[in-house]
Every structure is written in C-alpha cells, then in structure tokens.
Amino acid sequence: MIEFLLLLLLVFFPFGNLFRIPLNNGITVLPNDFILAGLFVVFIYNVLKKRTIHNTSLFKAIGIFLMVAALSLLLRIQDIPFKDFIVSLGYFIRFILYLQLLFVFQFVHKNFIKKYIQYMYVIGVVIIIVGLLQYFFYSDLRPFVYLGWDEHYLRLFGTFLDPNFTGALLVLFLLFTLGYSQSKGAMKAEQFVIIASTLLAIFLTYSRSSYIMLLLSSTTYFLLSQQIKKIGVFFIIAITIFIIIPKNLPSEGVNLLRTASINARQDEYKKALVIIKDNPLLGVGFNTLRYTRVRYGFSEPQDAAGSLSTGGFPNSLLVVAATSGIIGLLGYLNIWRLIILQTFRQKAYIRALILASIIGLFTHALFENTLFYPFVMMWIFLLIGVFGKHANDLGL
C-alpha cells in the first residue's frame, strides 16, 4: 500500500495546482494532501507493527520542533476565532504529513527505490515539457487574478501557476538530473537535451531568485561531486541559453531590472521583524500568519480569505521565527543540520545532490516562502527519503 500511495503522489505531482480544491475561509487543499493522509495512516500502522523507526535522531529533532510549533499555536487559541484556529491547525497537520516522506521508504522494498528514482526523473521531464508548452501557448495568468493568483504575463509558470516556485522546482530537478546522469556514468545525449531544456525553462520563468538559486546550487553540486572541469562547460551552455531568451517584452515581470518586487519584499521583511520583535520566544502560533497580518494591519480582512500571498512572508526563516519564535527557529534549523550531517555518509554524488539542493532551497527561501511550499516540500523530502536508507548498498 505504501508503494502504491508513493507512486500516486508522483502521478499527481505534474498537475501542480490545477486540481486545487477550494474550501471555506479561502483555504484550498490538493489531491496530494489526501494521498499523504492515507499514507500517514499506513505509515503509523507499520511503525507500530514493527516497533521501529530508522533515523531516530532526526525523528526526535522533528518531534521537538513539532512540540514547540504546537505549543505556540495552542497558546494563541484565545487570540483568534476558533474557525481560524482550525485552519492554522490544518497547516500544522499538513506539515506533519509532508515530513513523513523522510521516513516512509524504510518500509518499501529495495528494488522499488531504484524504480522510484527513475519515476522521479520521468516526472521531472514531464514538468519541463508541460512548462515549455505553457510558455509558448498560454503565458498569461492575468485572467485568474480573481482566484488569488498573481498577474504573471509572458513567463513560464507551469501547472504550479507561479514562476518563482516553478523556477525553484526546475532547479531542483536540474540538480536531480545531474546526479542521475552521474550515477549512470557518461552523460547521454538524451540527458544533455533534458539539462539544456531545463535551463531554458528556468530562464523563461524570469525569476531572479531562481537564477541565484541556479548559480549557487549548480556550482555547489559540481564542486562537491568533484566535477570541477564541467563547471565551465555548464555555465557556457547556461549563458548561451540566457542570451537567446527574449528580454524586451511588454511585461514588467520579464524586466530583470524591476525594482517593485524588491521594494515589496523589503516592506514584508520589516513587517515580519515587527511581529518577531513583539513575539520573540514562541511567535504568534504555527501557522496563524494569515490572521496575524490582519490583526497588525498588514493585510485587509478580505485578503486573508482570498489572496494566496498573504499567508506568510517572502522568507521562510522569517516565517518560522514569526510563527514559532526563536525557539522554534532553532528547532527547525536543527532538523536541517541533522539532515546535512547524515548526507556525509552517502556517496559523493548523492551527498553533492542533497547538499546542493538544500543550499539552493535556503537561498531561494530568502526571497520566497519556499521551504513551506507544498510541492517543494514534497520533492525535497522525497529526495532525502529515497536516498536515505538503501542508497549505498543498492549501488546508487
């Protein structure tokens, strides 16, 4: 059952936000949320049945952070309406559902892991193809502003309907492809085409945060995987593709020198710091930001239920600090510290892949709430989980 549900996650992954299900109070759920809920039931059953959980240090660290996050939320139960508390609790539960992906692969067959890595590769290719088709045939998101989406125009946003998060996912897949091709030996022509296509897709998002993520994470990958000679070739290809993409289009989002988004982010950072200053230890509750912003006058009441961009801040670490305080932030960073330490037990290319992905994500998370974006969480936790248990003895 676990294997079936894990496969089902990948089946729905390329559909992105197309199948979002709207609920009351402006909240939406994804098909993957239901799949993860079913997976969690089976996962807990297996844990109780076998009375074991691998990677206990990471499991305990996650438990500590979740207790802090839960406490921060419970302490705010009197400060927000009960229906808003339930919504915030839902975000907390969703986060737990995604975290289980770090551990579920201990209950699947070794051969399934090999196949699953191949399936992840295929799904990434599908996302690239769909993204490029979207860009060339329908690059206008403005008609869907009434649904809460930003008015992106002449940019690649894929089925995730956001060029910034799509860019982050594309960079993660690019790193995955680099690692996948290295594990197979010499790079094949097919993999070269996919890498070039991924670079094209990344540049067509016109997402500067994704560009920075690409620069830092790809450099990290080549250095850690001891492929220094390939850095020059890779960046020659990347720069060539960047030069040929159109830049003088009638869209502010395509202007790489635009300053409006920079100023908007700076304003959001200041707002986050105000909340953190007022609630330094345990924050305002995980994740009550959608309603806290209204209480502070940072958002309009109608935006809390309608806009997709008012549920946090464009910086994941500020989100953690604001919602669970400095204590929560330290606990959250400790989770990633343990994940990073455990990668040093892996082969060089796996270590390079995971570390480069984490460095890239934390870079991107300085500009967006990337670390809590559902599809990013799904991909990075699947990546860490699938390479966690049997990677070395499978010859991966």
PDB file of N, CA and C in Angstrom, residues 145-178:
ATOM      1  N   VAL A 145      -6.590  36.268 -11.802  1.00  0.00           N
ATOM      2  CA  VAL A 145      -6.309  37.078 -10.615  1.00  0.00           C
ATOM      3  C   VAL A 145      -7.444  36.946  -9.602  1.00  0.00           C
ATOM      4  N   TYR A 146      -8.665  36.811 -10.102  1.00  0.00           N
ATOM      5  CA  TYR A 146      -9.819  36.725  -9.197  1.00  0.00           C
ATOM      6  C   TYR A 146      -9.776  35.465  -8.332  1.00  0.00           C
ATOM      7  N   LEU A 147      -8.961  34.491  -8.724  1.00  0.00           N
ATOM      8  CA  LEU A 147      -8.798  33.275  -7.928  1.00  0.00           C
ATOM      9  C   LEU A 147      -7.666  33.396  -6.915  1.00  0.00           C
ATOM     10  N   GLY A 148      -7.028  34.569  -6.889  1.00  0.00           N
ATOM     11  CA  GLY A 148      -5.969  34.796  -5.913  1.00  0.00           C
ATOM     12  C   GLY A 148      -4.567  34.703  -6.477  1.00  0.00           C
ATOM     13  N   TRP A 149      -4.429  34.360  -7.770  1.00  0.00           N
ATOM     14  CA  TRP A 149      -3.103  34.240  -8.370  1.00  0.00           C
ATOM     15  C   TRP A 149      -2.579  35.603  -8.775  1.00  0.00           C
ATOM     16  N   ASP A 150      -1.254  35.739  -8.785  1.00  0.00           N
ATOM     17  CA  ASP A 150      -0.632  36.986  -9.240  1.00  0.00           C
ATOM     18  C   ASP A 150      -0.743  37.091 -10.755  1.00  0.00           C
ATOM     19  N   GLU A 151      -0.706  38.309 -11.270  1.00  0.00           N
ATOM     20  CA  GLU A 151      -0.928  38.525 -12.706  1.00  0.00           C
ATOM     21  C   GLU A 151       0.369  38.377 -13.504  1.00  0.00           C
ATOM     22  N   HIS A 152       0.892  37.173 -13.568  1.00  0.00           N
ATOM     23  CA  HIS A 152       2.107  36.906 -14.335  1.00  0.00           C
ATOM     24  C   HIS A 152       1.770  36.850 -15.825  1.00  0.00           C
ATOM     25  N   TYR A 153       2.655  37.438 -16.620  1.00  0.00           N
ATOM     26  CA  TYR A 153       2.409  37.547 -18.058  1.00  0.00           C
ATOM     27  C   TYR A 153       3.716  37.335 -18.809  1.00  0.00           C
ATOM     28  N   LEU A 154       3.667  36.528 -19.850  1.00  0.00           N
ATOM     29  CA  LEU A 154       4.817  36.217 -20.697  1.00  0.00           C
ATOM     30  C   LEU A 154       5.956  35.578 -19.901  1.00  0.00           C
ATOM     31  N   ARG A 155       5.586  34.725 -18.951  1.00  0.00           N
ATOM     32  CA  ARG A 155       6.572  33.998 -18.149  1.00  0.00           C
ATOM     33  C   ARG A 155       6.152  32.534 -18.065  1.00  0.00           C
ATOM     34  N   LEU A 156       7.127  31.686 -17.826  1.00  0.00           N
ATOM     35  CA  LEU A 156       6.825  30.273 -17.620  1.00  0.00           C
ATOM     36  C   LEU A 156       6.417  30.079 -16.164  1.00  0.00           C
ATOM     37  N   PHE A 157       5.201  29.624 -15.956  1.00  0.00           N
ATOM     38  CA  PHE A 157       4.732  29.362 -14.589  1.00  0.00           C
ATOM     39  C   PHE A 157       4.207  27.943 -14.420  1.00  0.00           C
ATOM     40  N   GLY A 158       4.098  27.211 -15.532  1.00  0.00           N
ATOM     41  CA  GLY A 158       3.740  25.802 -15.469  1.00  0.00           C
ATOM     42  C   GLY A 158       2.397  25.547 -14.812  1.00  0.00           C
ATOM     43  N   THR A 159       2.197  24.317 -14.378  1.00  0.00           N
ATOM     44  CA  THR A 159       0.948  23.957 -13.709  1.00  0.00           C
ATOM     45  C   THR A 159       0.932  24.406 -12.254  1.00  0.00           C
ATOM     46  N   PHE A 160       2.069  24.929 -11.778  1.00  0.00           N
ATOM     47  CA  PHE A 160       2.124  25.430 -10.403  1.00  0.00           C
ATOM     48  C   PHE A 160       1.650  26.880 -10.323  1.00  0.00           C
ATOM     49  N   LEU A 161       1.484  27.503 -11.501  1.00  0.00           N
ATOM     50  CA  LEU A 161       0.880  28.833 -11.628  1.00  0.00           C
ATOM     51  C   LEU A 161       1.639  29.916 -10.874  1.00  0.00           C
ATOM     52  N   ASP A 162       2.939  29.724 -10.750  1.00  0.00           N
ATOM     53  CA  ASP A 162       3.790  30.727 -10.112  1.00  0.00           C
ATOM     54  C   ASP A 162       5.206  30.553 -10.642  1.00  0.00           C
ATOM     55  N   PRO A 163       5.765  31.559 -11.317  1.00  0.00           N
ATOM     56  CA  PRO A 163       7.094  31.403 -11.919  1.00  0.00           C
ATOM     57  C   PRO A 163       8.215  31.236 -10.905  1.00  0.00           C
ATOM     58  N   ASN A 164       8.070  31.831  -9.721  1.00  0.00           N
ATOM     59  CA  ASN A 164       9.136  31.737  -8.725  1.00  0.00           C
ATOM     60  C   ASN A 164       9.249  30.330  -8.149  1.00  0.00           C
ATOM     61  N   PHE A 165       8.127  29.764  -7.737  1.00  0.00           N
ATOM     62  CA  PHE A 165       8.159  28.414  -7.187  1.00  0.00           C
ATOM     63  C   PHE A 165       8.426  27.381  -8.280  1.00  0.00           C
ATOM     64  N   THR A 166       7.906  27.638  -9.480  1.00  0.00           N
ATOM     65  CA  THR A 166       8.205  26.745 -10.599  1.00  0.00           C
ATOM     66  C   THR A 166       9.697  26.758 -10.887  1.00  0.00           C
ATOM     67  N   GLY A 167      10.306  27.940 -10.836  1.00  0.00           N
ATOM     68  CA  GLY A 167      11.748  28.044 -11.045  1.00  0.00           C
ATOM     69  C   GLY A 167      12.530  27.252 -10.023  1.00  0.00           C
ATOM     70  N   ALA A 168      12.114  27.318  -8.758  1.00  0.00           N
ATOM     71  CA  ALA A 168      12.796  26.560  -7.704  1.00  0.00           C
ATOM     72  C   ALA A 168      12.696  25.064  -7.961  1.00  0.00           C
ATOM     73  N   LEU A 169      11.514  24.602  -8.356  1.00  0.00           N
ATOM     74  CA  LEU A 169      11.331  23.179  -8.647  1.00  0.00           C
ATOM     75  C   LEU A 169      12.166  22.742  -9.845  1.00  0.00           C
ATOM     76  N   LEU A 170      12.263  23.599 -10.843  1.00  0.00           N
ATOM     77  CA  LEU A 170      13.066  23.275 -12.025  1.00  0.00           C
ATOM     78  C   LEU A 170      14.546  23.172 -11.678  1.00  0.00           C
ATOM     79  N   VAL A 171      15.024  24.043 -10.800  1.00  0.00           N
ATOM     80  CA  VAL A 171      16.423  23.958 -10.372  1.00  0.00           C
ATOM     81  C   VAL A 171      16.653  22.655  -9.612  1.00  0.00           C
ATOM     82  N   LEU A 172      15.714  22.285  -8.752  1.00  0.00           N
ATOM     83  CA  LEU A 172      15.835  21.022  -8.017  1.00  0.00           C
ATOM     84  C   LEU A 172      15.883  19.844  -8.978  1.00  0.00           C
ATOM     85  N   PHE A 173      15.059  19.887 -10.010  1.00  0.00           N
ATOM     86  CA  PHE A 173      15.080  18.792 -10.979  1.00  0.00           C
ATOM     87  C   PHE A 173      16.368  18.802 -11.791  1.00  0.00           C
ATOM     88  N   LEU A 174      16.885  19.978 -12.107  1.00  0.00           N
ATOM     89  CA  LEU A 174      18.161  20.058 -12.814  1.00  0.00           C
ATOM     90  C   LEU A 174      19.258  19.374 -12.009  1.00  0.00           C
ATOM     91  N   LEU A 175      19.313  19.654 -10.719  1.00  0.00           N
ATOM     92  CA  LEU A 175      20.302  19.011  -9.846  1.00  0.00           C
ATOM     93  C   LEU A 175      20.086  17.504  -9.819  1.00  0.00           C
ATOM     94  N   PHE A 176      18.824  17.098  -9.763  1.00  0.00           N
ATOM     95  CA  PHE A 176      18.497  15.671  -9.770  1.00  0.00           C
ATOM     96  C   PHE A 176      18.999  15.019 -11.055  1.00  0.00           C
ATOM     97  N   THR A 177      18.814  15.702 -12.180  1.00  0.00           N
ATOM     98  CA  THR A 177      19.262  15.165 -13.468  1.00  0.00           C
ATOM     99  C   THR A 177      20.779  15.064 -13.523  1.00  0.00           C
ATOM    100  N   LEU A 178      21.466  16.054 -12.981  1.00  0.00           N
ATOM    101  CA  LEU A 178      22.929  16.000 -12.935  1.00  0.00           C
ATOM    102  C   LEU A 178      23.394  14.803 -12.117  1.00  0.00           C
TER     103      LEU A 178
END
